[in-house]
Structures are given as C-alpha cells and as structure tokens.
Amino acid sequence: MRYFVKVRSEKTTQNILKKQLLILEDDFRKYLLSITKNNADDGIHYKYYMKSKVLNKYIQLCNSSESHNSDLVSKLEDTTLYNQYSLVNKFDETLSKIYKEKNSDENLVLTFNYTKVWDVENIRNIHGDLDNGNIIFGIDYDKLNNNFKKAPIEFSKSYRVLENGLTSTFDISSDIDIIKIYGHGLGKADYSYYQSIFDSVDLYHGKTKVMFFWSDYKAKEKEQIHKDFVKGVTNLIEEYGTTFSNKDHGRNLFTKLLLENRLTIEEIPVNELFLNVYHSTFLFKK
C-alpha cells in the first residue's frame, strides 16, 4: 500500500503564517483599544497616564549626578496629589512647571510601546502605535540570518517596520550625551536595535553615557530583581562587544565604560514617587 503525503511549499507555508500573524496583531490592537481611555474607566486610565508621565519626567531630568536628588523625587511626588481624573489639568500644569525649573535639554524618545502618553516632540514608536493602528510583531533580523540558510526576512522586525511605513526622520547622532533605558527586558530579540544605537554614538571611542533604570515592581525579592537586571545589562554590553572587529576592544568595553563612569544602573524609587497614588487607592478600596 502506498501513501501520498502532500507537503506545502515553503512559500505557501510562509503565506499562511503571515496571515496568522496579521490576525494576531489585529487582535492585540483590539485588546489595547479595550483598555484605553476611550473604552476603559477614566479613573483607571488616568492612573496609567499619570504614572507614565511622572516616570518619563523623572528619567528625563535624571543624570548620573542628580539621580539621587531627593528634591526631584519630592517635587514629582507632590504632583501625584492630583491623582483624580478631574484634576488632570492641575497635574499637567504642575508637572510642566517642574520640567521648566530643571532647564531640561532636548530629548529624543525611542519607545517599544504602542501607546503615547509623553509630551515630547521627538518621539518614535518603533513598532507602530495604537493611534495609527499599525502595530507590528517580528523577529530579530540577526537571529533569522543566524538560524536559517535562507532567512524568511519578511518576518523580521526591520522588514515589518519598513513594510508598514514606520520609518521616520528620527535622528540618532553621535553627539548624544546620555542614552537612558527603562522598562525594557533587554532580551536578545532586540539586541540589533541596541547595536545600531551604540554604533551611531561610537560607544567605545565616544563620550556618550548609558544609564539603565529599574524598578521594584514585581512580586519578587527586590535583591533578586536588581541581580537579574544587572545580569541583563552585563550580557547586553558583552554581546555588543563581540560585534567589534577589534576583539581586544570588544573584550574590554564593559570595563572601559565603568572606568570612565559612562555606564550606570539606577533604581527609580516608584514607592516614593507614587506614595499618594497608592495611599488614595488603598483608602478607596477599604
């Protein structure tokens, strides 16, 4: 007895996967819409809006010398007194005043999120944004090339960004003073983005500082959270070093950054910043 098995062609299989990917992206878009201010409770959305803005301002106003500035924490904490949706204008007004007092420089924001809560002129949602309904999922380009003889690049993040017209005039130039990173898992799937950014500022020979921020936000031991984060930062820098043609430079990049005080890891004191929010929520529930 003979059996005949019909095997789909590579192209057909990829087309099926692409259709499923588009369905997944659309379902995720609908989910995000269901929890935004147009559909969710105003109070819940405002808490998210407020926390995001306070965190954003804290990161923008911090550098390695003032990140422990208790005055900054105190001022930002005061803004969270206006934690009710009806006080949104007062909250924005107070936050803007703090920002002007600190004489902040121009900032560029590159975000992997799909929502927009920042009042920054130069911002790019690299994987699309909910407002335009063009959010994408994808695989790291380098990982595809390293694991396939003929890489299906149409599933790479870079390809999907280009395919969906998500390019912009966002300029990452060599004269950037500080790169600040927060809320990113530092997973290998996005290493190519970091490589591009670090290459642009010539991290080894340049003067750019890199600051990584972390928060005690999970139901885990704080010490373990910090330990895992330090490991993630170390792996990222060491992995980037392997891309150097000068292997000696690659091996000593991590040490060089530390010696020149250009690599720091800072905790964002969320429990202090949002003390008023947590307190009011606790009273409400009780």
mmCIF file of N, CA, C and O in Angstrom, residues 4 36 58 71 86 95 107 116 123 127 133-134 144 154 186 195 217 220 228 242 266 274-275 280:
data_model
loop_
_atom_site.group_PDB
_atom_site.id
_atom_site.type_symbol
_atom_site.label_atom_id
_atom_site.label_comp_id
_atom_site.label_asym_id
_atom_site.label_seq_id
_atom_site.Cartn_x
_atom_site.Cartn_y
_atom_site.Cartn_z
ATOM 1 N N PHE A 4 0.461 8.813 0.028
ATOM 2 C CA PHE A 4 0.943 10.062 -0.554
ATOM 3 C C PHE A 4 0.685 11.199 0.434
ATOM 4 O O PHE A 4 -0.450 11.388 0.887
ATOM 5 N N THR A 36 -7.923 51.385 26.754
ATOM 6 C CA THR A 36 -7.530 52.793 26.670
ATOM 7 C C THR A 36 -8.679 53.674 27.117
ATOM 8 O O THR A 36 -9.788 53.211 27.375
ATOM 9 N N TYR A 58 10.873 61.890 35.394
ATOM 10 C CA TYR A 58 11.972 61.510 36.282
ATOM 11 C C TYR A 58 13.187 61.073 35.469
ATOM 12 O O TYR A 58 14.313 61.499 35.729
ATOM 13 N N ASP A 71 15.139 66.262 46.207
ATOM 14 C CA ASP A 71 14.271 67.380 45.849
ATOM 15 C C ASP A 71 13.441 67.038 44.620
ATOM 16 O O ASP A 71 12.245 67.343 44.555
ATOM 17 N N SER A 86 -10.490 64.267 37.458
ATOM 18 C CA SER A 86 -10.995 65.638 37.368
ATOM 19 C C SER A 86 -9.898 66.681 37.548
ATOM 20 O O SER A 86 -10.085 67.852 37.226
ATOM 21 N N LEU A 95 3.386 69.447 36.618
ATOM 22 C CA LEU A 95 4.481 68.691 36.034
ATOM 23 C C LEU A 95 5.292 69.544 35.059
ATOM 24 O O LEU A 95 6.523 69.495 35.043
ATOM 25 N N ASN A 107 15.186 66.278 24.180
ATOM 26 C CA ASN A 107 15.182 64.823 24.351
ATOM 27 C C ASN A 107 14.627 64.135 23.123
ATOM 28 O O ASN A 107 13.735 64.659 22.445
ATOM 29 N N LYS A 116 0.874 56.267 23.384
ATOM 30 C CA LYS A 116 1.568 57.543 23.514
ATOM 31 C C LYS A 116 1.014 58.302 24.719
ATOM 32 O O LYS A 116 -0.166 58.637 24.763
ATOM 33 N N ILE A 123 9.576 61.882 19.232
ATOM 34 C CA ILE A 123 9.279 60.556 19.759
ATOM 35 C C ILE A 123 8.945 59.611 18.604
ATOM 36 O O ILE A 123 8.343 60.019 17.605
ATOM 37 N N HIS A 127 7.735 50.197 16.772
ATOM 38 C CA HIS A 127 6.942 49.057 16.301
ATOM 39 C C HIS A 127 5.491 49.448 16.030
ATOM 40 O O HIS A 127 4.589 48.609 16.080
ATOM 41 N N GLY A 133 -3.018 52.490 14.356
ATOM 42 C CA GLY A 133 -3.427 51.115 14.109
ATOM 43 C C GLY A 133 -2.439 50.303 13.303
ATOM 44 O O GLY A 133 -2.829 49.376 12.581
ATOM 45 N N ASN A 134 -1.143 50.622 13.424
ATOM 46 C CA ASN A 134 -0.143 49.930 12.603
ATOM 47 C C ASN A 134 0.890 49.181 13.442
ATOM 48 O O ASN A 134 2.059 49.109 13.083
ATOM 49 N N LEU A 144 17.345 35.640 12.654
ATOM 50 C CA LEU A 144 16.862 34.926 11.473
ATOM 51 C C LEU A 144 18.019 34.530 10.565
ATOM 52 O O LEU A 144 18.085 33.404 10.077
ATOM 53 N N GLU A 154 10.897 38.459 5.796
ATOM 54 C CA GLU A 154 9.618 39.161 5.882
ATOM 55 C C GLU A 154 8.980 39.053 7.262
ATOM 56 O O GLU A 154 8.016 39.755 7.564
ATOM 57 N N LEU A 186 15.570 43.793 27.907
ATOM 58 C CA LEU A 186 16.958 43.571 27.483
ATOM 59 C C LEU A 186 17.139 42.183 26.878
ATOM 60 O O LEU A 186 18.208 41.593 26.964
ATOM 61 N N GLN A 195 22.605 47.556 19.106
ATOM 62 C CA GLN A 195 23.834 47.610 18.321
ATOM 63 C C GLN A 195 23.828 48.832 17.401
ATOM 64 O O GLN A 195 24.837 49.544 17.290
ATOM 65 N N TYR A 217 9.018 46.446 40.908
ATOM 66 C CA TYR A 217 7.612 46.420 40.530
ATOM 67 C C TYR A 217 6.982 45.039 40.518
ATOM 68 O O TYR A 217 5.787 44.898 40.339
ATOM 69 N N LYS A 220 8.509 39.971 43.690
ATOM 70 C CA LYS A 220 9.714 39.177 43.905
ATOM 71 C C LYS A 220 10.604 39.912 44.901
ATOM 72 O O LYS A 220 10.353 41.078 45.236
ATOM 73 N N ASP A 228 19.022 40.276 38.637
ATOM 74 C CA ASP A 228 18.653 39.872 37.284
ATOM 75 C C ASP A 228 18.875 41.004 36.289
ATOM 76 O O ASP A 228 19.305 40.780 35.148
ATOM 77 N N THR A 242 31.125 41.753 21.196
ATOM 78 C CA THR A 242 31.515 40.686 20.268
ATOM 79 C C THR A 242 31.365 41.112 18.812
ATOM 80 O O THR A 242 31.864 40.426 17.917
ATOM 81 N N GLU A 266 20.539 52.673 37.747
ATOM 82 C CA GLU A 266 19.863 53.441 38.784
ATOM 83 C C GLU A 266 18.465 52.886 39.056
ATOM 84 O O GLU A 266 17.759 52.474 38.129
ATOM 85 N N PHE A 274 5.045 57.429 43.872
ATOM 86 C CA PHE A 274 3.602 57.217 43.787
ATOM 87 C C PHE A 274 2.969 56.931 45.141
ATOM 88 O O PHE A 274 1.955 56.251 45.239
ATOM 89 N N LEU A 275 3.575 57.465 46.179
ATOM 90 C CA LEU A 275 3.054 57.258 47.527
ATOM 91 C C LEU A 275 1.611 57.729 47.641
ATOM 92 O O LEU A 275 0.758 57.054 48.209
ATOM 93 N N SER A 280 -4.154 56.715 48.253
ATOM 94 C CA SER A 280 -5.547 57.021 47.933
ATOM 95 C C SER A 280 -6.272 55.780 47.433
ATOM 96 O O SER A 280 -7.445 55.576 47.722
#
